DNA sequence: AAAGATTGACCGCTCAATCTTA
DNA sequence: TAAGATTGAGCGGTCAATCTTT
């Protein structure tokens, strides 16, 4: 993936495609670095915030849907969050197939601190884009529509 | 679309940050899927095209620099490309520390077919963006400057 | 059989530690 | 010692196969 994101060499005109991918990659890298300082990642914060917003334990399948990923991904992410002491797995007595993830106190605090960092970046990005935000938004939407 | 007729509510408006990241992710996913049909990935095509453009075997460290990634990444990527029969590792008699990657015939063909697929997407993206391309480009550049 | 979750194997990427050669 | 490459461990993601429970 990284290879496709290589920066333009002086003699070559950068394609819009590669520019978009590279920019997004660098943007994400910046956020990941910021989150590292509190021992978190975007993936982890995503799960923690989903749980915090929900306010109650969520089945892993639910978590996968909300985070737009595959179930096995959540299984492993929750493994790590559990090892970090941020989340606990609970059984559902109603249906013994389902496992629910619930936030620990440390998990709630992590959701807050990680969330604050991401919101700060959202502010920064919004401010940087300014009036171009809507243009950019529409442009990206058009790209998505093309599948 | 009636949302655009009134001021966006702060708590509901999707953040530009997450939109950009999600769009880029979907865009890349589309390309990866297209490349799957010829058994390639963006990472692999990146390396193959670098070698094809260079026209001669490149030291793995060179390859890492051009593709803006860490050496160990290239080591493993070349492992897989070698297993695919697309590149070969060669020794440098001048300096026995360096290993060079060279394209096989199949590798040259793969660089072409993969390159064609990516170029087709570049065309598509450029056409979709149209006149917004420069605005988008400047906006993304500003984001990068903010690190 | 179908749903929910997990496991194992892989890709792509990173870092730290290691090995070889200069 | 330093440079070039590799190895090992880990994160985040996918898919296919599996196990348990419904």
Short mmCIF file of C-alpha atoms (C1' of nucleotides) in Angstrom, two decimals:
data_model
loop_
_atom_site.label_atom_id
_atom_site.label_comp_id
_atom_site.label_asym_id
_atom_site.label_seq_id
_atom_site.Cartn_x
_atom_site.Cartn_y
_atom_site.Cartn_z
CA UNK A 1 0.00 0.00 0.00
CA UNK A 2 2.72 2.32 1.00
CA UNK A 3 4.28 1.95 -2.41
CA UNK A 4 1.34 3.42 -4.16
CA UNK A 5 1.59 6.40 -1.89
CA UNK A 6 5.04 7.41 -2.86
CA UNK A 7 5.48 11.15 -3.26
CA UNK A 8 5.77 12.67 -6.70
CA UNK A 9 9.22 12.85 -8.13
CA UNK A 10 10.06 16.25 -9.55
CA UNK A 11 10.00 15.14 -13.15
CA UNK A 12 6.68 13.37 -12.92
CA UNK A 13 3.29 15.02 -12.68
CA UNK A 14 1.48 13.56 -9.71
CA UNK A 15 -1.84 12.00 -10.50
CA UNK A 16 -4.85 13.12 -8.53
CA UNK A 17 -5.40 9.52 -7.51
CA UNK A 18 -2.03 9.07 -5.88
CA UNK A 19 -2.25 12.51 -4.32
CA UNK A 20 -5.53 11.75 -2.63
CA UNK A 21 -4.32 8.42 -1.32
CA UNK A 22 -1.01 9.84 -0.15
CA UNK A 23 -2.65 12.79 1.58
CA UNK A 24 -5.10 10.58 3.38
CA UNK A 25 -2.30 8.31 4.41
CA UNK A 26 -0.23 11.12 5.85
CA UNK A 27 -3.26 12.56 7.57
CA UNK A 28 -3.99 9.27 9.22
CA UNK A 29 -0.35 8.80 10.16
CA UNK A 30 -0.43 12.13 11.97
CA UNK A 31 -3.45 11.13 13.98
CA UNK A 32 -2.02 7.72 14.79
CA UNK A 33 1.14 9.38 16.06
CA UNK A 34 -0.86 11.73 18.25
CA UNK A 35 -2.85 8.82 19.64
CA UNK A 36 0.29 6.84 20.38
CA UNK A 37 1.04 9.31 23.13
CA UNK A 38 -1.88 7.95 25.09
CA UNK A 39 -1.28 4.37 23.99
CA UNK A 40 -4.18 4.24 21.56
CA UNK A 41 -4.85 3.83 17.85
CA UNK A 42 -7.70 4.95 15.60
CA UNK A 43 -9.01 1.41 15.50
CA UNK A 44 -9.10 1.15 19.26
CA UNK A 45 -10.59 4.60 19.76
CA UNK A 46 -13.25 3.74 17.20
CA UNK A 47 -14.39 0.77 19.24
CA UNK A 48 -14.11 2.58 22.57
CA UNK A 49 -16.14 5.53 21.36
CA UNK A 50 -18.81 3.31 19.90
CA UNK A 51 -19.18 1.60 23.25
CA UNK A 52 -19.11 4.89 25.15
CA UNK A 53 -21.76 6.40 22.90
CA UNK A 54 -23.94 3.34 23.20
CA UNK A 55 -23.73 3.47 26.96
CA UNK A 56 -24.17 -0.26 27.36
CA UNK A 57 -22.42 -3.50 26.37
CA UNK A 58 -22.59 -4.28 22.66
CA UNK A 59 -22.50 -7.62 20.90
CA UNK A 60 -19.32 -8.06 18.88
CA UNK A 61 -21.33 -8.40 15.70
CA UNK A 62 -22.98 -5.04 16.41
CA UNK A 63 -19.55 -3.56 16.95
CA UNK A 64 -18.39 -4.92 13.61
CA UNK A 65 -21.33 -3.40 11.79
CA UNK A 66 -20.96 0.01 13.38
CA UNK A 67 -17.27 0.09 12.67
CA UNK A 68 -17.73 -1.13 9.15
CA UNK A 69 -15.49 -4.10 9.38
CA UNK A 70 -15.52 -7.85 9.41
CA UNK A 71 -16.35 -9.80 12.60
CA UNK A 72 -12.97 -11.45 12.96
CA UNK A 73 -11.40 -8.03 12.98
CA UNK A 74 -13.44 -7.06 16.03
CA UNK A 75 -12.61 -10.32 17.75
CA UNK A 76 -8.92 -9.50 17.58
CA UNK A 77 -9.33 -5.81 18.36
CA UNK A 78 -11.33 -6.68 21.46
CA UNK A 79 -8.67 -9.22 22.38
CA UNK A 80 -6.13 -6.41 22.48
CA UNK A 81 -8.46 -3.97 24.21
CA UNK A 82 -9.17 -6.60 26.82
CA UNK A 83 -5.44 -7.17 27.28
CA UNK A 84 -5.12 -3.40 27.75
CA UNK A 85 -7.78 -3.56 30.43
CA UNK A 86 -10.05 -1.18 28.52
CA UNK A 87 -12.83 -3.60 27.69
CA UNK A 88 -14.34 -6.75 29.15
CA UNK A 89 -16.17 -9.56 27.39
CA UNK A 90 -19.50 -10.54 28.89
CA UNK A 91 -21.79 -13.44 28.12
CA UNK A 92 -25.40 -12.96 27.22
CA UNK A 93 -27.58 -15.33 29.26
CA UNK A 94 -30.42 -14.87 26.78
CA UNK A 95 -28.41 -16.18 23.84
CA UNK A 96 -25.25 -17.99 24.69
CA UNK A 97 -23.83 -17.50 21.21
CA UNK A 98 -23.34 -13.77 21.66
CA UNK A 99 -20.52 -12.06 23.49
CA UNK A 100 -20.84 -8.45 24.50
CA UNK A 101 -18.03 -5.97 24.97
CA UNK A 102 -18.36 -3.60 27.91
CA UNK A 103 -16.17 -0.66 28.87
CA UNK A 104 -14.08 -0.72 32.01
CA UNK A 105 -13.49 2.54 33.89
CA UNK A 106 -10.11 2.83 32.23
CA UNK A 107 -11.88 2.19 28.92
CA UNK A 108 -14.25 5.07 29.53
CA UNK A 109 -11.35 7.36 30.31
CA UNK A 110 -9.51 6.16 27.19
CA UNK A 111 -12.58 6.80 25.05
CA UNK A 112 -12.59 10.36 26.36
CA UNK A 113 -8.91 11.11 25.92
CA UNK A 114 -8.70 9.43 22.53
CA UNK A 115 -11.92 11.09 21.46
CA UNK A 116 -10.56 14.49 22.46
CA UNK A 117 -7.47 13.99 20.35
CA UNK A 118 -9.50 13.00 17.32
CA UNK A 119 -11.89 15.88 17.78
CA UNK A 120 -8.96 18.25 17.94
CA UNK A 121 -7.84 16.95 14.56
CA UNK A 122 -11.33 17.30 13.19
CA UNK A 123 -11.27 20.94 14.22
CA UNK A 124 -7.91 21.43 12.66
CA UNK A 125 -8.93 19.81 9.41
CA UNK A 126 -12.17 21.74 9.23
CA UNK A 127 -10.32 25.00 9.82
CA UNK A 128 -7.68 24.16 7.24
CA UNK A 129 -10.20 23.26 4.59
CA UNK A 130 -12.38 26.27 5.26
CA UNK A 131 -14.71 27.01 2.39
CA UNK A 132 -13.21 24.28 0.27
CA UNK A 133 -14.72 21.67 2.57
CA UNK A 134 -17.97 21.37 0.63
CA UNK A 135 -16.22 21.23 -2.72
CA UNK A 136 -13.92 18.55 -1.45
CA UNK A 137 -16.80 16.69 0.09
CA UNK A 138 -18.74 16.65 -3.16
CA UNK A 139 -15.69 15.63 -5.13
CA UNK A 140 -15.01 12.71 -2.85
CA UNK A 141 -18.66 11.71 -2.93
CA UNK A 142 -18.51 11.58 -6.72
CA UNK A 143 -15.51 9.29 -6.49
CA UNK A 144 -17.40 6.97 -4.18
CA UNK A 145 -20.38 6.84 -6.49
CA UNK A 146 -18.19 5.55 -9.27
CA UNK A 147 -17.62 2.60 -6.99
CA UNK B 1 -29.91 17.05 0.12
CA UNK B 2 -32.13 19.49 1.91
CA UNK B 3 -29.45 19.57 4.55
CA UNK B 4 -27.48 21.87 2.35
CA UNK B 5 -30.23 24.43 2.63
CA UNK B 6 -29.72 25.05 6.29
CA UNK B 7 -26.70 25.47 8.48
CA UNK B 8 -25.25 22.13 9.46
CA UNK B 9 -25.67 21.12 13.07
CA UNK B 10 -22.28 20.55 14.70
CA UNK B 11 -23.20 17.28 16.34
CA UNK B 12 -24.65 15.71 13.24
CA UNK B 13 -22.43 16.97 10.45
CA UNK B 14 -20.02 14.25 9.39
CA UNK B 15 -16.49 15.40 10.02
CA UNK B 16 -14.41 16.26 7.00
CA UNK B 17 -11.60 14.25 8.54
CA UNK B 18 -13.44 10.97 8.65
CA UNK B 19 -14.97 11.60 5.24
CA UNK B 20 -11.60 12.07 3.64
CA UNK B 21 -10.17 8.99 5.26
CA UNK B 22 -13.19 6.86 4.43
CA UNK B 23 -13.28 8.04 0.82
CA UNK B 24 -9.63 7.33 0.33
CA UNK B 25 -10.09 3.93 1.86
CA UNK B 26 -12.94 3.03 -0.46
CA UNK B 27 -11.03 4.37 -3.44
CA UNK B 28 -8.06 2.23 -2.64
CA UNK B 29 -10.28 -0.77 -1.99
CA UNK B 30 -11.70 -0.39 -5.48
CA UNK B 31 -8.26 -0.38 -7.03
CA UNK B 32 -7.10 -3.32 -4.96
CA UNK B 33 -10.13 -5.29 -6.10
CA UNK B 34 -9.42 -4.46 -9.72
CA UNK B 35 -5.81 -5.56 -9.29
CA UNK B 36 -6.82 -8.80 -7.64
CA UNK B 37 -8.11 -9.93 -10.99
CA UNK B 38 -4.55 -10.13 -12.23
CA UNK B 39 -3.21 -11.41 -8.93
CA UNK B 40 -1.58 -8.15 -7.92
CA UNK B 41 -1.82 -5.47 -5.25
CA UNK B 42 -0.92 -1.80 -5.21
CA UNK B 43 2.14 -2.57 -3.12
CA UNK B 44 3.37 -5.14 -5.60
CA UNK B 45 2.62 -2.99 -8.62
CA UNK B 46 4.48 -0.13 -6.97
CA UNK B 47 7.64 -2.18 -6.74
CA UNK B 48 7.26 -3.73 -10.17
CA UNK B 49 6.77 -0.37 -11.83
CA UNK B 50 9.72 1.13 -10.03
CA UNK B 51 11.89 -1.66 -11.34
CA UNK B 52 10.42 -1.43 -14.83
CA UNK B 53 10.99 2.30 -14.98
CA UNK B 54 14.52 1.96 -13.72
CA UNK B 55 15.29 -0.62 -16.38
CA UNK B 56 17.91 -2.34 -14.31
CA UNK B 57 18.22 -4.21 -11.00
CA UNK B 58 17.84 -2.02 -7.94
CA UNK B 59 19.27 -2.47 -4.45
CA UNK B 60 16.56 -3.18 -1.92
CA UNK B 61 17.46 -0.05 0.01
CA UNK B 62 16.97 2.00 -3.17
CA UNK B 63 13.62 0.36 -3.63
CA UNK B 64 12.64 1.25 -0.08
CA UNK B 65 13.57 4.89 -0.57
CA UNK B 66 11.72 5.27 -3.84
CA UNK B 67 8.65 3.68 -2.41
CA UNK B 68 8.88 5.66 0.79
CA UNK B 69 8.85 2.78 3.13
CA UNK B 70 11.03 1.01 5.59
CA UNK B 71 13.63 -1.54 4.39
CA UNK B 72 12.08 -4.52 6.12
CA UNK B 73 8.88 -3.84 4.25
CA UNK B 74 10.68 -4.25 0.95
CA UNK B 75 12.43 -7.38 2.13
CA UNK B 76 9.08 -9.05 2.71
CA UNK B 77 7.43 -7.62 -0.39
CA UNK B 78 10.29 -8.91 -2.51
CA UNK B 79 9.98 -12.26 -0.75
CA UNK B 80 6.42 -12.50 -2.00
CA UNK B 81 7.23 -11.17 -5.46
CA UNK B 82 10.00 -13.69 -5.71
CA UNK B 83 7.63 -16.46 -4.66
CA UNK B 84 5.29 -15.21 -7.39
CA UNK B 85 8.13 -15.50 -9.87
CA UNK B 86 8.00 -11.80 -10.73
CA UNK B 87 11.37 -10.70 -9.41
CA UNK B 88 14.70 -12.30 -8.62
CA UNK B 89 17.28 -11.36 -6.00
CA UNK B 90 20.78 -10.87 -7.29
CA UNK B 91 24.04 -10.40 -5.46
CA UNK B 92 26.32 -7.47 -6.09
CA UNK B 93 29.90 -8.66 -6.52
CA UNK B 94 31.16 -5.13 -5.80
CA UNK B 95 29.60 -4.99 -2.34
CA UNK B 96 28.44 -8.22 -0.89
CA UNK B 97 26.13 -6.52 1.56
CA UNK B 98 23.71 -5.35 -1.10
CA UNK B 99 21.03 -7.39 -2.78
CA UNK B 100 19.42 -6.22 -5.97
CA UNK B 101 15.93 -6.99 -7.19
CA UNK B 102 15.57 -7.66 -10.92
CA UNK B 103 12.43 -8.21 -12.96
CA UNK B 104 11.71 -11.55 -14.56
CA UNK B 105 9.86 -11.65 -17.87
CA UNK B 106 6.65 -12.40 -16.00
CA UNK B 107 7.49 -9.45 -13.74
CA UNK B 108 7.77 -7.12 -16.71
CA UNK B 109 4.42 -8.29 -18.00
CA UNK B 110 2.89 -7.87 -14.53
CA UNK B 111 4.27 -4.34 -14.29
CA UNK B 112 2.54 -3.58 -17.56
CA UNK B 113 -0.82 -5.09 -16.79
CA UNK B 114 -0.91 -3.74 -13.26
CA UNK B 115 0.27 -0.37 -14.46
CA UNK B 116 -2.47 -0.27 -17.06
CA UNK B 117 -5.12 -0.93 -14.43
CA UNK B 118 -3.82 1.83 -12.20
CA UNK B 119 -3.56 4.26 -15.08
CA UNK B 120 -7.15 3.51 -15.99
CA UNK B 121 -8.16 4.49 -12.48
CA UNK B 122 -6.08 7.62 -12.68
CA UNK B 123 -7.99 8.57 -15.80
CA UNK B 124 -11.27 7.83 -14.14
CA UNK B 125 -10.42 9.86 -11.06
CA UNK B 126 -9.16 12.79 -13.09
CA UNK B 127 -12.33 12.79 -15.16
CA UNK B 128 -14.55 12.54 -12.11
CA UNK B 129 -12.83 15.39 -10.34
CA UNK B 130 -12.80 17.61 -13.40
CA UNK B 131 -12.31 21.24 -12.53
CA UNK B 132 -12.38 20.53 -8.82
CA UNK B 133 -9.06 18.74 -9.10
CA UNK B 134 -6.98 21.84 -8.45
CA UNK B 135 -9.12 22.95 -5.53
CA UNK B 136 -8.92 19.51 -4.04
CA UNK B 137 -5.22 19.37 -4.67
CA UNK B 138 -4.59 22.64 -2.88
CA UNK B 139 -6.83 21.65 -0.01
CA UNK B 140 -5.00 18.39 0.50
CA UNK B 141 -1.67 20.15 0.23
CA UNK B 142 -2.70 22.48 3.03
CA UNK B 143 -3.55 19.50 5.17
CA UNK B 144 -0.14 18.01 4.57
CA UNK B 145 1.60 21.25 5.47
CA UNK B 146 -0.08 21.17 8.86
CA UNK B 147 1.61 17.82 9.20
"C1'" DA C 1 -29.44 -25.38 8.68
"C1'" DA C 2 -28.20 -20.61 10.15
"C1'" DA C 3 -26.28 -17.21 13.42
"C1'" DG C 4 -22.43 -15.56 16.38
"C1'" DA C 5 -17.88 -15.76 17.38
"C1'" DT C 6 -13.39 -17.51 16.96
"C1'" DT C 7 -9.21 -19.44 14.73
"C1'" DG C 8 -5.59 -19.79 11.37
"C1'" DA C 9 -3.42 -18.14 7.47
"C1'" DC C 10 -2.27 -14.44 4.83
"C1'" DC C 11 -1.14 -9.18 3.19
"C1'" DG C 12 0.93 -4.85 4.18
"C1'" DC C 13 3.06 -2.13 7.31
"C1'" DT C 14 6.07 -0.71 11.46
"C1'" DC C 15 9.90 -1.09 14.89
"C1'" DA C 16 13.81 -3.20 17.37
"C1'" DA C 17 17.23 -6.55 17.26
"C1'" DT C 18 20.43 -9.23 14.61
"C1'" DC C 19 23.68 -10.85 11.11
"C1'" DT C 20 27.06 -10.04 7.61
"C1'" DT C 21 30.15 -7.33 5.15
"C1'" DA C 22 32.82 -2.95 4.56
"C1'" DT D 1 31.89 1.10 13.84
"C1'" DA D 2 28.54 1.66 10.29
"C1'" DA D 3 25.80 0.15 6.26
"C1'" DG D 4 22.66 -3.20 4.03
"C1'" DA D 5 19.53 -6.62 4.64
"C1'" DT D 6 16.93 -9.75 7.28
"C1'" DT D 7 14.28 -11.63 11.23
"C1'" DG D 8 10.86 -11.57 14.82
"C1'" DA D 9 7.15 -9.55 17.00
"C1'" DG D 10 3.23 -6.79 16.74
"C1'" DC D 11 -0.99 -3.92 14.68
"C1'" DG D 12 -4.78 -3.72 11.65
"C1'" DG D 13 -7.13 -5.68 8.11
"C1'" DT D 14 -9.11 -9.68 5.00
"C1'" DC D 15 -10.98 -14.44 4.01
"C1'" DA D 16 -12.12 -19.34 4.68
"C1'" DA D 17 -12.89 -22.84 7.89
"C1'" DT D 18 -14.54 -24.17 12.37
"C1'" DC D 19 -17.11 -24.52 16.74
"C1'" DT D 20 -21.07 -23.75 19.57
"C1'" DT D 21 -25.62 -22.55 20.11
"C1'" DT D 22 -30.11 -21.54 18.22
#
